[in-house]
XYZ file of N, CA and C in Angstrom:
201
model
N -8.163 18.005 -4.496
C -8.400 19.558 -5.399
C -7.380 19.995 -6.435
N -5.925 20.072 -5.659
C -4.673 20.419 -6.266
C -4.550 18.863 -7.559
N -4.384 17.780 -7.171
C -3.848 16.773 -7.723
C -5.008 16.777 -8.787
N -6.112 16.467 -8.540
C -7.299 16.880 -9.750
C -6.448 17.186 -10.627
N -6.291 19.064 -10.519
C -6.366 20.046 -10.878
C -4.523 19.385 -12.252
N -3.661 18.984 -11.243
C -2.392 18.986 -11.760
C -2.297 17.903 -12.451
N -3.765 17.163 -12.080
C -3.921 15.609 -13.636
C -4.602 16.642 -14.792
N -5.514 17.820 -14.921
C -6.121 18.191 -16.104
C -4.664 19.303 -15.904
N -3.772 19.827 -17.166
C -3.227 20.220 -16.119
C -0.994 19.348 -17.188
N -1.335 18.722 -17.046
C -0.058 17.033 -17.174
C 0.088 17.098 -17.986
N -0.497 17.646 -19.408
C -0.119 17.285 -21.043
C -0.506 18.507 -21.018
N -1.282 19.571 -21.242
C -0.747 20.798 -22.094
C 0.297 22.081 -21.292
N -0.122 21.943 -19.664
C 1.335 22.866 -19.084
C 2.028 21.766 -17.604
N 2.950 21.405 -18.081
C 3.445 20.792 -17.243
C 4.357 21.208 -16.199
N 4.648 22.058 -17.025
C 5.306 23.308 -14.994
C 4.034 24.561 -14.293
N 3.286 24.489 -14.379
C 2.078 24.319 -13.997
C 1.722 23.013 -12.866
N 1.036 22.133 -13.554
C 0.828 20.966 -13.342
C 2.687 20.470 -11.990
N 3.363 20.830 -12.257
C 4.602 20.158 -11.358
C 4.134 21.747 -10.515
N 3.439 22.900 -10.141
C 3.680 23.080 -9.308
C 2.346 22.648 -8.170
N 1.957 22.425 -8.861
C 0.647 22.036 -7.921
C 0.818 21.087 -7.689
N 1.048 19.759 -7.831
C 1.674 18.740 -7.103
C 2.799 19.068 -6.381
N 3.670 19.955 -6.065
C 4.831 20.510 -4.867
C 3.602 21.393 -4.253
N 2.590 21.947 -4.180
C 1.885 22.397 -3.310
C 0.452 21.043 -2.541
N 0.687 20.345 -3.238
C 0.101 18.443 -2.419
C 0.544 18.089 -1.755
N 1.345 18.240 -2.360
C 3.493 17.055 -1.851
C 3.022 17.470 -0.240
N 3.810 19.128 -0.276
C 3.661 19.393 0.758
C 1.882 19.427 2.108
N 0.732 19.888 1.786
C 0.233 18.717 1.817
C -0.314 17.643 2.712
N 0.196 16.718 2.070
C 0.102 15.732 2.007
C 1.131 15.107 3.337
N 2.505 15.389 3.373
C 2.955 15.505 4.046
C 2.111 15.781 5.912
N 1.877 17.009 5.520
C 1.038 17.177 7.097
C 0.437 15.960 7.618
N -0.198 14.796 6.427
C -0.763 14.654 7.226
C -0.301 13.334 7.627
N -1.409 12.658 8.949
C -1.153 11.833 9.581
C -0.292 10.592 8.437
N 0.231 9.662 9.256
C 0.702 8.465 8.251
C -0.634 7.054 8.324
N -1.387 7.341 7.426
C -2.398 5.597 7.753
C -2.568 5.821 5.795
N -3.925 5.168 5.386
C -3.762 4.723 4.533
C -5.051 6.546 3.515
N -5.416 6.640 3.884
C -5.497 7.498 3.232
C -4.386 8.737 2.251
N -3.916 8.838 3.564
C -1.693 9.679 3.059
C -1.338 8.287 1.636
N -0.895 7.270 2.428
C -0.615 6.573 0.662
C -1.249 6.515 -0.041
N -2.681 6.348 -0.179
C -3.737 6.358 -1.421
C -3.715 7.915 -1.945
N -2.899 8.949 -1.838
C -2.165 10.828 -2.235
C -1.443 10.683 -2.679
N -0.587 9.797 -2.038
C 1.002 9.843 -1.658
C 0.982 8.774 -3.278
N 0.275 8.265 -2.954
C 0.461 7.036 -4.942
C -0.334 8.063 -5.992
N -1.371 8.580 -5.672
C -1.700 9.492 -6.578
C -0.297 10.333 -7.361
N 0.183 11.015 -6.402
C 1.448 12.188 -6.471
C 1.922 11.864 -7.110
N 3.099 10.571 -6.642
C 3.206 9.974 -7.789
C 3.203 9.325 -8.912
N 1.738 9.336 -8.954
C 1.559 8.685 -10.767
C 1.628 10.293 -11.750
N 1.019 11.373 -10.795
C 1.431 12.486 -12.049
C 3.139 13.158 -11.476
N 3.002 12.844 -11.070
C 4.945 12.776 -11.506
C 5.288 13.200 -11.951
N 5.420 10.859 -12.298
C 5.636 10.299 -13.046
C 5.221 10.922 -15.190
N 3.873 11.019 -14.374
C 3.229 12.154 -15.706
C 3.705 12.630 -16.505
N 4.206 13.715 -15.528
C 5.142 15.196 -16.291
C 6.784 14.614 -16.408
N 7.008 13.573 -16.244
C 8.614 13.434 -16.155
C 9.134 13.712 -14.665
N 8.547 14.006 -13.662
C 9.680 13.511 -12.675
C 9.908 12.733 -11.935
N 11.058 13.130 -11.385
C 11.060 11.355 -10.605
C 11.804 11.629 -9.404
N 10.694 13.294 -9.219
C 10.250 13.210 -7.145
C 9.000 11.785 -7.631
N 8.070 11.073 -8.144
C 7.581 10.418 -8.465
C 8.195 8.741 -8.020
N 9.870 8.268 -8.615
C 10.059 7.555 -7.928
C 10.568 7.572 -6.501
N 10.895 8.764 -6.477
C 10.978 8.849 -4.728
C 10.082 8.740 -3.968
N 8.834 8.714 -4.052
C 8.226 9.252 -3.062
C 7.183 7.675 -3.436
N 7.881 6.385 -4.605
C 7.010 5.282 -4.714
C 8.015 4.391 -3.249
N 9.366 5.119 -3.300
C 10.706 4.809 -2.001
C 10.420 4.740 -1.292
N 10.216 5.823 -1.293
C 9.656 5.844 0.492
C 8.287 4.947 0.938
N 7.504 5.178 -0.028
C 5.963 4.106 -0.025
C 6.486 2.967 0.729
N 7.560 2.188 0.214
C 7.924 0.563 0.125
C 7.958 0.337 1.599
N 8.476 0.529 1.893
C 8.381 -0.056 3.586
C 7.977 -0.508 4.416
N 6.617 1.176 3.797
C 5.395 0.944 3.950
C 4.177 -0.479 3.861
N 4.565 -0.263 2.582
C 3.805 -1.448 2.929
C 4.219 -3.105 3.025
């Protein structure tokens, strides 16, 4: 739900989207490292890039060794 809302807020209000992404990022980090977590991380990384945050690239760099 956080990622969905962040996606909807990305264009009209990037600050709110970043706050939602941070919350989602924290929750995703508590998940066991599996396929579902990787999928959510990819989604979060894409959304971070949409709001022009370097965090998206950081997430992608951390995922490369897993793939």
